[in-house]
mmCIF file of C-alpha atoms in Angstrom:
data_model
loop_
_atom_site.group_PDB
_atom_site.id
_atom_site.type_symbol
_atom_site.label_atom_id
_atom_site.label_comp_id
_atom_site.label_asym_id
_atom_site.label_seq_id
_atom_site.Cartn_x
_atom_site.Cartn_y
_atom_site.Cartn_z
ATOM 1 C CA UNK A 1 -0.057 -0.023 0.014
ATOM 2 C CA UNK A 2 1.845 3.118 -1.232
ATOM 3 C CA UNK A 3 1.663 6.292 0.705
ATOM 4 C CA UNK A 4 3.172 8.798 3.130
ATOM 5 C CA UNK A 5 3.385 8.170 6.809
ATOM 6 C CA UNK A 6 3.682 10.833 9.504
ATOM 7 C CA UNK A 7 4.173 9.962 13.008
ATOM 8 C CA UNK A 8 2.773 10.683 15.612
ATOM 9 C CA UNK A 9 -0.499 12.205 14.763
ATOM 10 C CA UNK A 10 -0.497 14.340 17.918
ATOM 11 C CA UNK A 11 2.605 15.419 19.758
ATOM 12 C CA UNK A 12 2.951 17.293 23.059
ATOM 13 C CA UNK A 13 6.205 18.887 24.263
ATOM 14 C CA UNK A 14 7.432 21.296 26.922
ATOM 15 C CA UNK A 15 8.816 24.620 25.843
ATOM 16 C CA UNK A 16 12.636 24.367 25.492
ATOM 17 C CA UNK A 17 12.694 20.859 24.193
ATOM 18 C CA UNK A 18 13.716 19.801 20.658
ATOM 19 C CA UNK A 19 11.300 17.459 18.920
ATOM 20 C CA UNK A 20 11.626 15.418 15.770
ATOM 21 C CA UNK A 21 8.743 14.707 13.442
ATOM 22 C CA UNK A 22 8.879 11.680 11.199
ATOM 23 C CA UNK A 23 8.073 11.411 7.506
ATOM 24 C CA UNK A 24 8.358 8.137 5.575
ATOM 25 C CA UNK A 25 7.259 7.469 1.982
ATOM 26 C CA UNK A 26 7.162 4.365 -0.168
ATOM 27 C CA UNK A 27 6.131 6.148 -3.422
ATOM 28 C CA UNK A 28 9.707 6.237 -4.680
ATOM 29 C CA UNK A 29 9.479 10.013 -5.149
ATOM 30 C CA UNK A 30 12.560 12.105 -5.282
ATOM 31 C CA UNK A 31 11.263 15.370 -3.869
ATOM 32 C CA UNK A 32 10.098 15.823 -0.204
ATOM 33 C CA UNK A 33 8.778 18.863 1.519
ATOM 34 C CA UNK A 34 7.810 20.058 5.070
ATOM 35 C CA UNK A 35 5.043 22.704 5.474
ATOM 36 C CA UNK A 36 3.619 24.405 8.481
ATOM 37 C CA UNK A 37 -0.056 25.261 8.657
ATOM 38 C CA UNK A 38 -1.597 27.559 11.207
ATOM 39 C CA UNK A 39 -5.381 27.861 11.842
ATOM 40 C CA UNK A 40 -7.195 29.504 8.868
ATOM 41 C CA UNK A 41 -3.966 29.801 6.833
ATOM 42 C CA UNK A 42 -2.373 28.310 3.835
ATOM 43 C CA UNK A 43 0.763 26.216 3.805
ATOM 44 C CA UNK A 44 4.146 27.814 4.471
ATOM 45 C CA UNK A 45 7.323 25.984 3.240
ATOM 46 C CA UNK A 46 9.908 25.009 5.910
ATOM 47 C CA UNK A 47 12.397 22.920 4.002
ATOM 48 C CA UNK A 48 12.418 20.924 0.860
ATOM 49 C CA UNK A 49 14.694 18.209 -0.677
ATOM 50 C CA UNK A 50 14.950 17.404 -4.358
ATOM 51 C CA UNK A 51 17.412 14.442 -3.827
ATOM 52 C CA UNK A 52 19.097 12.406 -1.139
ATOM 53 C CA UNK A 53 21.728 14.270 0.831
ATOM 54 C CA UNK A 54 20.602 17.633 -0.345
ATOM 55 C CA UNK A 55 17.940 20.061 0.956
ATOM 56 C CA UNK A 56 17.126 23.808 0.821
ATOM 57 C CA UNK A 57 15.573 26.268 3.160
ATOM 58 C CA UNK A 58 11.943 27.336 2.517
ATOM 59 C CA UNK A 59 10.276 30.506 3.520
ATOM 60 C CA UNK A 60 10.282 29.904 7.329
ATOM 61 C CA UNK A 61 13.319 27.655 8.029
ATOM 62 C CA UNK A 62 14.472 29.465 11.223
ATOM 63 C CA UNK A 63 14.293 27.210 14.247
ATOM 64 C CA UNK A 64 13.925 24.123 12.182
ATOM 65 C CA UNK A 65 16.448 21.469 10.891
ATOM 66 C CA UNK A 66 16.224 18.543 8.449
ATOM 67 C CA UNK A 67 18.240 15.607 7.057
ATOM 68 C CA UNK A 68 17.722 13.504 3.958
ATOM 69 C CA UNK A 69 20.037 10.446 4.366
ATOM 70 C CA UNK A 70 17.658 8.110 2.660
ATOM 71 C CA UNK A 71 15.109 8.541 -0.174
ATOM 72 C CA UNK A 72 12.286 7.298 1.872
ATOM 73 C CA UNK A 73 12.778 9.491 4.941
ATOM 74 C CA UNK A 74 12.809 13.249 5.516
ATOM 75 C CA UNK A 75 12.589 13.993 9.345
ATOM 76 C CA UNK A 76 12.041 17.468 10.664
ATOM 77 C CA UNK A 77 13.405 18.689 13.967
ATOM 78 C CA UNK A 78 11.679 21.522 15.766
ATOM 79 C CA UNK A 79 14.279 23.184 17.872
ATOM 80 C CA UNK A 80 13.893 25.286 20.860
ATOM 81 C CA UNK A 81 14.882 28.337 18.897
ATOM 82 C CA UNK A 82 11.491 28.095 17.067
ATOM 83 C CA UNK A 83 9.502 30.852 18.778
ATOM 84 C CA UNK A 84 5.989 29.603 18.041
ATOM 85 C CA UNK A 85 6.180 25.884 17.362
ATOM 86 C CA UNK A 86 2.615 24.999 17.969
ATOM 87 C CA UNK A 87 1.140 24.172 14.556
ATOM 88 C CA UNK A 88 -0.006 21.521 12.098
ATOM 89 C CA UNK A 89 2.969 20.084 10.167
ATOM 90 C CA UNK A 90 2.568 18.510 6.786
ATOM 91 C CA UNK A 91 5.052 16.402 4.855
ATOM 92 C CA UNK A 92 4.616 16.080 1.015
ATOM 93 C CA UNK A 93 6.392 14.342 -1.791
ATOM 94 C CA UNK A 94 6.438 14.669 -5.545
ATOM 95 C CA UNK A 95 7.855 12.523 -8.243
ATOM 96 C CA UNK A 96 9.769 15.567 -9.597
ATOM 97 C CA UNK A 97 10.094 19.044 -8.334
ATOM 98 C CA UNK A 98 7.697 20.463 -10.854
ATOM 99 C CA UNK A 99 4.931 17.802 -10.253
ATOM 100 C CA UNK A 100 1.935 17.831 -8.024
ATOM 101 C CA UNK A 101 2.562 17.069 -4.513
ATOM 102 C CA UNK A 102 1.082 14.268 -2.329
ATOM 103 C CA UNK A 103 0.560 14.889 1.324
ATOM 104 C CA UNK A 104 0.756 12.866 4.440
ATOM 105 C CA UNK A 105 -1.854 12.907 7.181
ATOM 106 C CA UNK A 106 0.012 15.532 9.214
ATOM 107 C CA UNK A 107 1.331 15.893 12.824
ATOM 108 C CA UNK A 108 -0.210 18.353 15.190
ATOM 109 C CA UNK A 109 2.416 19.607 17.577
ATOM 110 C CA UNK A 110 1.540 21.495 20.740
ATOM 111 C CA UNK A 111 4.197 23.087 22.905
ATOM 112 C CA UNK A 112 3.293 24.460 26.288
ATOM 113 C CA UNK B 1 8.284 36.619 -5.874
ATOM 114 C CA UNK B 2 5.375 34.466 -6.732
ATOM 115 C CA UNK B 3 2.038 35.355 -5.153
ATOM 116 C CA UNK B 4 -1.337 33.610 -4.878
ATOM 117 C CA UNK B 5 -4.663 35.162 -3.674
ATOM 118 C CA UNK B 6 -7.759 33.100 -3.235
ATOM 119 C CA UNK B 7 -11.238 34.407 -2.993
ATOM 120 C CA UNK B 8 -13.626 34.472 -1.321
ATOM 121 C CA UNK B 9 -12.087 33.272 2.079
ATOM 122 C CA UNK B 10 -15.311 31.343 2.838
ATOM 123 C CA UNK B 11 -18.294 30.333 0.652
ATOM 124 C CA UNK B 12 -21.631 29.006 1.886
ATOM 125 C CA UNK B 13 -23.804 27.305 -0.639
ATOM 126 C CA UNK B 14 -27.147 25.428 -0.602
ATOM 127 C CA UNK B 15 -26.936 21.938 -2.023
ATOM 128 C CA UNK B 16 -27.303 22.196 -5.769
ATOM 129 C CA UNK B 17 -26.261 25.824 -5.935
ATOM 130 C CA UNK B 18 -23.373 26.139 -8.415
ATOM 131 C CA UNK B 19 -20.665 28.736 -7.937
ATOM 132 C CA UNK B 20 -16.918 29.430 -8.536
ATOM 133 C CA UNK B 21 -13.768 29.910 -6.459
ATOM 134 C CA UNK B 22 -11.075 32.198 -7.708
ATOM 135 C CA UNK B 23 -7.322 31.922 -7.532
ATOM 136 C CA UNK B 24 -5.413 35.013 -8.818
ATOM 137 C CA UNK B 25 -1.625 34.575 -9.275
ATOM 138 C CA UNK B 26 1.499 36.566 -10.049
ATOM 139 C CA UNK B 27 4.374 34.500 -11.261
ATOM 140 C CA UNK B 28 7.447 34.867 -13.364
ATOM 141 C CA UNK B 29 6.381 32.343 -15.952
ATOM 142 C CA UNK B 30 3.856 29.640 -14.963
ATOM 143 C CA UNK B 31 5.231 26.105 -14.781
ATOM 144 C CA UNK B 32 2.031 24.791 -13.272
ATOM 145 C CA UNK B 33 -1.076 25.815 -11.273
ATOM 146 C CA UNK B 34 -2.360 23.078 -8.820
ATOM 147 C CA UNK B 35 -5.666 22.737 -7.065
ATOM 148 C CA UNK B 36 -6.021 20.760 -3.855
ATOM 149 C CA UNK B 37 -8.862 19.857 -1.486
ATOM 150 C CA UNK B 38 -8.275 19.769 2.293
ATOM 151 C CA UNK B 39 -10.615 18.232 4.839
ATOM 152 C CA UNK B 40 -10.345 19.439 8.483
ATOM 153 C CA UNK B 41 -7.359 17.944 10.369
ATOM 154 C CA UNK B 42 -6.083 16.132 7.288
ATOM 155 C CA UNK B 43 -3.490 16.614 4.593
ATOM 156 C CA UNK B 44 -4.455 18.211 1.268
ATOM 157 C CA UNK B 45 -5.528 15.947 -1.629
ATOM 158 C CA UNK B 46 -4.388 16.702 -5.180
ATOM 159 C CA UNK B 47 -7.209 17.509 -7.601
ATOM 160 C CA UNK B 48 -5.824 19.153 -10.803
ATOM 161 C CA UNK B 49 -2.813 20.447 -12.555
ATOM 162 C CA UNK B 50 -3.246 23.187 -15.227
ATOM 163 C CA UNK B 51 -0.214 24.288 -17.456
ATOM 164 C CA UNK B 52 -1.315 26.880 -19.915
ATOM 165 C CA UNK B 53 -4.102 29.564 -20.441
ATOM 166 C CA UNK B 54 -7.357 28.069 -21.837
ATOM 167 C CA UNK B 55 -6.693 24.594 -20.373
ATOM 168 C CA UNK B 56 -9.693 22.990 -18.508
ATOM 169 C CA UNK B 57 -9.763 19.869 -16.380
ATOM 170 C CA UNK B 58 -12.926 18.069 -14.883
ATOM 171 C CA UNK B 59 -13.644 15.696 -12.081
ATOM 172 C CA UNK B 60 -17.146 14.865 -11.098
ATOM 173 C CA UNK B 61 -18.799 18.123 -10.109
ATOM 174 C CA UNK B 62 -15.527 20.218 -10.222
ATOM 175 C CA UNK B 63 -14.063 21.940 -13.176
ATOM 176 C CA UNK B 64 -10.836 23.983 -13.145
ATOM 177 C CA UNK B 65 -9.995 26.644 -15.695
ATOM 178 C CA UNK B 66 -7.027 28.802 -16.290
ATOM 179 C CA UNK B 67 -6.262 32.260 -17.748
ATOM 180 C CA UNK B 68 -2.989 34.206 -17.826
ATOM 181 C CA UNK B 69 -3.846 35.792 -14.429
ATOM 182 C CA UNK B 70 -6.252 33.489 -12.701
ATOM 183 C CA UNK B 71 -7.805 30.214 -12.266
ATOM 184 C CA UNK B 72 -11.391 29.244 -11.337
ATOM 185 C CA UNK B 73 -12.602 26.133 -9.677
ATOM 186 C CA UNK B 74 -16.308 25.795 -10.792
ATOM 187 C CA UNK B 75 -18.516 23.668 -8.648
ATOM 188 C CA UNK B 76 -21.675 22.366 -10.327
ATOM 189 C CA UNK B 77 -24.615 21.307 -8.201
ATOM 190 C CA UNK B 78 -22.564 20.770 -5.068
ATOM 191 C CA UNK B 79 -23.351 18.223 -2.367
ATOM 192 C CA UNK B 80 -22.574 18.460 1.372
ATOM 193 C CA UNK B 81 -19.623 16.051 0.825
ATOM 194 C CA UNK B 82 -17.976 18.810 -1.243
ATOM 195 C CA UNK B 83 -17.599 20.897 1.911
ATOM 196 C CA UNK B 84 -13.818 21.368 2.445
ATOM 197 C CA UNK B 85 -11.058 23.934 1.965
ATOM 198 C CA UNK B 86 -9.822 24.310 -1.534
ATOM 199 C CA UNK B 87 -6.132 25.333 -2.063
ATOM 200 C CA UNK B 88 -4.470 26.834 -5.041
ATOM 201 C CA UNK B 89 -0.669 26.701 -5.722
ATOM 202 C CA UNK B 90 1.594 27.958 -8.420
ATOM 203 C CA UNK B 91 5.039 26.925 -9.491
ATOM 204 C CA UNK B 92 7.450 28.971 -11.573
ATOM 205 C CA UNK B 93 10.292 27.561 -13.678
ATOM 206 C CA UNK B 94 12.984 29.093 -11.491
ATOM 207 C CA UNK B 95 11.454 27.821 -8.206
ATOM 208 C CA UNK B 96 11.924 24.322 -6.928
ATOM 209 C CA UNK B 97 8.826 24.814 -4.768
ATOM 210 C CA UNK B 98 5.101 25.644 -5.004
ATOM 211 C CA UNK B 99 3.574 28.856 -3.519
ATOM 212 C CA UNK B 100 0.209 28.259 -1.886
ATOM 213 C CA UNK B 101 -2.773 30.552 -1.389
ATOM 214 C CA UNK B 102 -4.635 30.715 1.949
ATOM 215 C CA UNK B 103 -7.602 28.772 0.595
ATOM 216 C CA UNK B 104 -11.296 28.965 0.247
ATOM 217 C CA UNK B 105 -13.427 27.167 2.713
ATOM 218 C CA UNK B 106 -16.546 25.816 1.164
ATOM 219 C CA UNK B 107 -19.631 24.812 3.130
ATOM 220 C CA UNK B 108 -22.510 23.190 1.345
ATOM 221 C CA UNK B 109 -25.707 23.007 3.386
ATOM 222 C CA UNK B 110 -28.211 20.201 2.732
#
């Protein structure tokens, strides 16, 4: 069953802690993306990767870090430097950079 | 910088009442315009890709059209299950990423 897996669905952390969100895909897609979505707003790009071992900053990369060591995996770390980390985080993939994107189910992160 | 503006922010329709959602864009050469549907608490679902002015795509009660400055998502005789947020995104040749609008939240009352 092909698809994109994000875990966990809900995540709670205390302020000052780093947290890593998982994104795994078995679609054999080259490109992967991380977005943040706040209530009533569209998607804002955090990081994206067009190929293994390479990634670029998106529009709101400050306070976040990523790695792309395997084609299937693109984990996102929300660091303590991110001032407002509470949000809905979405991972997406595309076969090529200019193709449509396919999204995972999302992880809702709450930091208190 | 690529920009996408969607209107209206929210749209309430009666079941069977057809209407259109608008996506206005500014991009330095359009590589593709994408429409997605997002249900509450879920990831967006891909609907259509449009590449050039004059192109149209259809899927059930939805029809997407494209001009040089905007795209419309026409909804014909909507049903309550069409209620969702519809997102528009554009991609330019020089960008390795898509720029999304804030979406239109559609509510269809029975």
